Structure formats: structure tokens, C-alpha cells
CSV table of C-alpha atoms in Angstrom, one decimal:
chain,number,residue,atom,x,y,z
A,19,MET,CA,-145.1,-84.5,11.9
A,20,ILE,CA,-143.4,-84.4,15.2
A,21,ASN,CA,-144.2,-81.1,17.2
A,22,THR,CA,-142.9,-82.3,20.6
A,23,ILE,CA,-139.7,-83.7,22.0
A,24,ILE,CA,-139.1,-85.4,25.4
A,25,PHE,CA,-135.4,-85.7,26.1
A,26,ASP,CA,-133.5,-87.8,28.7
A,27,PHE,CA,-130.6,-85.9,30.3
A,28,GLY,CA,-127.6,-88.2,31.2
A,29,ASP,CA,-125.6,-89.5,28.1
A,30,VAL,CA,-127.9,-87.4,25.9
A,31,PHE,CA,-126.8,-83.9,26.9
A,32,ILE,CA,-124.4,-84.3,29.8
A,33,ASN,CA,-121.8,-87.1,29.5
A,34,LEU,CA,-121.7,-89.6,32.3
A,35,ASP,CA,-118.8,-91.6,33.6
A,36,LYS,CA,-120.2,-94.6,35.3
A,37,GLU,CA,-117.0,-96.5,35.6
A,38,GLY,CA,-115.4,-93.3,37.2
A,39,SER,CA,-118.0,-93.5,40.1
A,40,VAL,CA,-117.5,-97.2,40.5
A,41,ASN,CA,-113.7,-96.6,40.8
A,42,GLU,CA,-114.1,-93.9,43.4
A,43,PHE,CA,-116.2,-95.9,45.5
A,44,LYS,CA,-113.7,-98.8,45.2
A,45,LYS,CA,-111.1,-96.3,46.5
A,46,LEU,CA,-113.3,-95.8,49.7
A,47,GLY,CA,-113.6,-99.7,50.1
A,48,LEU,CA,-116.8,-100.5,48.2
A,49,GLU,CA,-116.3,-103.4,45.8
A,50,GLY,CA,-119.4,-102.5,43.7
A,51,PRO,CA,-123.1,-102.1,43.7
A,52,ASN,CA,-125.1,-104.7,45.5
A,53,ASP,CA,-128.9,-105.3,45.7
A,54,GLU,CA,-129.2,-103.1,48.9
A,55,LEU,CA,-127.5,-100.1,47.4
A,56,LEU,CA,-129.4,-100.5,43.9
A,57,ASN,CA,-132.6,-100.5,46.0
A,58,LEU,CA,-131.4,-97.4,47.9
A,59,ASN,CA,-130.6,-95.7,44.7
A,60,TYR,CA,-134.1,-96.5,43.4
A,61,ALA,CA,-135.7,-95.1,46.5
A,62,PHE,CA,-133.7,-92.0,46.3
A,63,GLU,CA,-134.4,-91.4,42.5
A,64,VAL,CA,-138.2,-91.5,43.4
A,65,GLY,CA,-137.9,-89.2,46.4
A,66,LYS,CA,-138.9,-91.9,49.0
A,67,ILE,CA,-135.7,-91.3,51.2
A,68,THR,CA,-133.9,-88.2,52.1
A,69,GLU,CA,-130.3,-87.5,51.3
A,70,THR,CA,-129.3,-88.3,54.7
A,71,LYS,CA,-130.8,-91.9,54.6
A,72,PHE,CA,-129.1,-92.3,51.2
A,73,ILE,CA,-125.7,-91.5,52.5
A,74,GLU,CA,-126.3,-93.5,55.8
A,75,GLY,CA,-126.9,-96.5,53.4
A,76,PHE,CA,-123.5,-96.2,51.9
A,77,GLN,CA,-121.9,-95.7,55.3
A,78,LYS,CA,-123.3,-99.1,56.4
A,79,PHE,CA,-120.7,-100.6,53.8
A,80,ILE,CA,-117.9,-98.0,54.0
A,81,PRO,CA,-118.1,-96.8,57.6
A,82,ASN,CA,-114.9,-94.9,57.4
A,83,ALA,CA,-115.8,-92.8,54.5
A,84,SER,CA,-117.0,-89.2,55.3
A,85,ILE,CA,-120.2,-87.7,54.0
A,86,ASP,CA,-118.3,-85.5,51.5
A,87,GLN,CA,-116.2,-88.4,50.3
A,88,ILE,CA,-119.4,-90.4,49.6
A,89,LYS,CA,-121.1,-87.4,47.7
A,90,ASN,CA,-117.9,-86.8,45.7
A,91,ALA,CA,-117.8,-90.4,44.7
A,92,TRP,CA,-121.4,-90.4,43.8
A,93,ASN,CA,-121.1,-87.2,41.9
A,94,SER,CA,-118.0,-88.4,39.9
A,95,VAL,CA,-120.3,-90.0,37.4
A,96,ILE,CA,-121.2,-86.5,36.2
A,97,GLY,CA,-119.1,-85.5,33.2
A,98,GLU,CA,-119.1,-82.7,30.8
A,99,PHE,CA,-121.9,-80.9,29.1
A,100,PRO,CA,-120.6,-79.8,25.7
A,101,LEU,CA,-121.7,-76.3,24.6
A,102,TYR,CA,-122.6,-77.4,21.2
A,103,ARG,CA,-125.3,-79.5,22.5
A,104,LEU,CA,-127.0,-76.5,24.5
A,105,GLU,CA,-126.8,-74.5,21.3
A,106,PHE,CA,-128.6,-77.3,19.5
A,107,LEU,CA,-131.2,-77.3,22.1
A,108,GLN,CA,-131.7,-73.7,21.9
A,109,LEU,CA,-132.3,-73.8,18.0
A,110,LEU,CA,-134.8,-76.7,18.6
A,111,SER,CA,-136.6,-74.7,21.3
A,112,SER,CA,-137.9,-72.2,18.8
A,113,LYS,CA,-139.4,-74.9,16.5
A,114,TYR,CA,-140.7,-77.7,19.0
A,115,ARG,CA,-142.2,-78.1,22.4
A,116,LEU,CA,-139.5,-79.5,24.5
A,117,PHE,CA,-139.5,-81.5,27.8
A,118,LEU,CA,-136.8,-83.0,30.1
A,119,LEU,CA,-137.6,-86.3,31.7
A,120,THR,CA,-134.7,-87.8,33.7
A,121,ASN,CA,-134.1,-90.5,36.4
A,122,THR,CA,-132.1,-88.5,38.9
A,123,ASP,CA,-131.6,-87.4,42.5
A,124,LEU,CA,-131.2,-84.2,44.3
A,125,ILE,CA,-127.4,-84.7,45.0
A,126,HIS,CA,-126.7,-85.1,41.2
A,127,ILE,CA,-128.8,-82.1,40.1
A,128,GLU,CA,-127.2,-79.8,42.8
A,129,ASN,CA,-123.8,-81.0,41.5
A,130,PHE,CA,-124.7,-80.5,37.9
A,131,GLU,CA,-126.0,-76.9,38.7
A,132,ASP,CA,-122.9,-76.0,40.7
A,133,LYS,CA,-120.5,-77.6,38.2
A,134,VAL,CA,-122.0,-75.6,35.1
A,135,GLY,CA,-123.0,-72.4,36.8
A,136,VAL,CA,-126.2,-70.3,36.9
A,137,SER,CA,-126.0,-68.8,33.4
A,138,PHE,CA,-125.4,-72.2,31.8
A,139,PHE,CA,-128.0,-74.1,33.7
A,140,SER,CA,-130.5,-71.3,33.4
A,141,ALA,CA,-130.1,-71.3,29.6
A,142,PHE,CA,-130.5,-75.1,29.5
A,143,TYR,CA,-133.6,-75.1,31.5
A,144,GLN,CA,-135.3,-72.1,29.6
A,145,CYS,CA,-135.3,-74.5,26.5
A,146,PHE,CA,-137.9,-76.7,28.1
A,147,GLU,CA,-141.6,-76.1,28.6
A,148,LYS,CA,-141.1,-78.3,31.7
A,149,VAL,CA,-138.2,-80.1,33.4
A,150,TYR,CA,-139.3,-83.5,35.1
A,151,TYR,CA,-137.0,-84.9,37.7
A,152,SER,CA,-138.0,-88.6,38.8
A,153,TYR,CA,-137.1,-87.7,42.6
A,154,GLU,CA,-139.9,-84.8,42.3
A,155,MET,CA,-142.4,-87.0,40.5
A,156,GLY,CA,-142.3,-90.1,42.6
A,157,LEU,CA,-141.9,-91.9,39.5
A,158,ARG,CA,-139.1,-93.0,37.2
A,159,LYS,CA,-138.6,-94.6,33.7
A,160,PRO,CA,-139.4,-97.1,32.4
A,161,ASP,CA,-142.5,-97.1,34.4
A,162,GLU,CA,-145.2,-96.4,31.6
A,163,SER,CA,-147.2,-94.2,34.0
A,164,ILE,CA,-144.5,-91.5,33.9
A,165,PHE,CA,-145.0,-91.2,30.2
A,166,ASN,CA,-148.8,-91.3,30.5
A,167,TYR,CA,-148.7,-88.5,33.3
A,168,ILE,CA,-146.7,-86.1,30.8
A,169,ILE,CA,-148.9,-86.9,27.8
A,170,LYS,CA,-152.0,-86.0,29.9
A,171,LYS,CA,-150.7,-83.1,31.7
A,172,HIS,CA,-149.6,-81.3,28.6
A,173,ASP,CA,-152.2,-82.7,26.2
A,174,LEU,CA,-149.6,-84.3,23.9
A,175,SER,CA,-150.3,-86.3,20.9
A,176,PRO,CA,-148.1,-89.4,21.3
A,177,LYS,CA,-147.8,-90.0,17.6
A,178,ARG,CA,-146.4,-86.4,17.2
A,179,THR,CA,-144.2,-86.7,20.3
A,180,LEU,CA,-140.6,-88.1,20.0
A,181,PHE,CA,-138.8,-89.5,23.1
A,182,VAL,CA,-135.1,-89.6,23.1
A,183,ASP,CA,-133.3,-91.8,25.6
A,184,ASP,CA,-130.0,-93.9,25.7
A,185,LYS,CA,-131.6,-96.9,27.5
A,186,LYS,CA,-133.6,-99.2,25.5
A,187,GLU,CA,-136.0,-100.3,28.3
A,188,ASN,CA,-137.0,-96.7,28.5
A,189,THR,CA,-137.6,-96.3,24.8
A,190,ASP,CA,-139.4,-99.5,24.8
A,191,ALA,CA,-141.7,-98.3,27.5
A,192,ALA,CA,-142.4,-95.0,25.7
A,193,LEU,CA,-143.1,-96.9,22.4
A,194,ALA,CA,-145.7,-99.0,24.4
A,195,VAL,CA,-147.7,-95.9,25.2
A,196,GLY,CA,-147.6,-94.7,21.6
A,197,LEU,CA,-144.7,-92.3,21.5
A,198,GLN,CA,-142.2,-92.1,18.6
A,199,VAL,CA,-138.7,-92.9,19.9
A,200,TRP,CA,-135.0,-92.7,19.3
A,201,ASN,CA,-132.9,-95.0,21.4
A,202,LEU,CA,-129.5,-93.2,21.2
A,203,LYS,CA,-126.5,-95.3,21.2
A,204,VAL,CA,-123.9,-93.6,23.4
A,205,GLY,CA,-120.4,-93.4,21.8
A,206,GLU,CA,-121.8,-93.9,18.3
A,207,GLU,CA,-124.5,-91.2,18.0
A,208,ASP,CA,-124.9,-87.7,19.4
A,209,VAL,CA,-128.2,-85.9,20.1
A,210,VAL,CA,-127.1,-83.3,17.5
A,211,ASP,CA,-127.5,-85.9,14.9
A,212,LEU,CA,-131.3,-85.7,15.4
A,213,PHE,CA,-132.1,-84.2,11.9
A,214,ASP,CA,-129.7,-86.8,10.3
A,215,LYS,CA,-131.9,-89.5,11.7
A,216,LYS,CA,-134.8,-88.2,9.6
A,217,LEU,CA,-137.0,-88.5,12.9
A,218,LEU,CA,-138.4,-84.9,12.8
């Protein structure tokens, strides 16, 4: 019997518009992600570089773009957070131990909080026993050690813990450490279908 659920954030609760961000950067003259920028993103998501260094990495490729333009393009990936998902989460929080585990960075989280407002993000965070951001942990999914850390820290039973994520490499890593998993298919499934999946 599941007593704990660890949730991803992007495309599980908040909708993401990945193409939107790519298109906004194209308007600034960036043709698309490259290895250097992907490595930069990784370093930012595990807190190894500052926001300034991150922005400077983009300015190398789009020198005429301002800091605000780069941040706005970066944040254009952040979509809507439907209220019904928050209400579903609030119902779950009275029955299960809940955790949030997301690969993210400071710019995106500040944008999310600003976009939804204090009352909404406070209600969201209050559903969880603990919120884990990769940039604060110095680790990111699918590194198995990120799951082992949470299991040990909160004395979780892997076989009684469900991990929900839209990326198969992340659910595969969670499965490898003994967690139960749901690899949510974006556009076909919604987190509120959880009970229909007979996973709990």
C-alpha cells in the first residue's frame, strides 16, 4: 500500500511550453540549444553557477540581447498551473506524505512564484512535507543518488513510495532504486488521473 508520493513539477502540475522558449530565443538570434548551452543549463540546475554566469553564457551567442530579454525568453517555457490540479493535491495531502522533486533553477522558480502569486504558491508548497529543487540540492534527476538521499532523509519505504514524472529516464532511475513509478504521458494523461491508474 502506497503511503508516500514524490512528484515532479514541470508538465505534472505546471504546464510547460518548451517550443515557446525555443521560439523566443530564435527571435533574439539564437538558432537553438547547443552543447555549451546544455552544459550551462545543467550547471545552473545543480547550483554550480550563478544567475549572472548563466545569463553571460547566453550573451556569448546573442550579444545584442539584454538581460531582461534573455530571462523573459528563458521563462517563456513556464505555462499555466490549473487550479484543479492544486485542489487535487490538497485532497491528497491529507492522506499521503507528499514531496516535490524537480530539476529547476532559481530564475524559473522566481518566475513561477511571481506569476501565480503568494497565496497560490503558498497553498501549493503547504501540500508537501518537503520541496526539493535540484539547484539547492546540487543534484538532479535521473541521478539515482537524488532518490536515495530523499529515501534516507525521510526514512521512506521505497516499495510504499510512488514517484510521478513525465520523463522516462527519471522514472527508470527511480525504479532502479526500488520506488514504484508512474511515467505520466503529457497530453494523454493528467496527474488527477492518479486514482484511475490504480497506482494507490
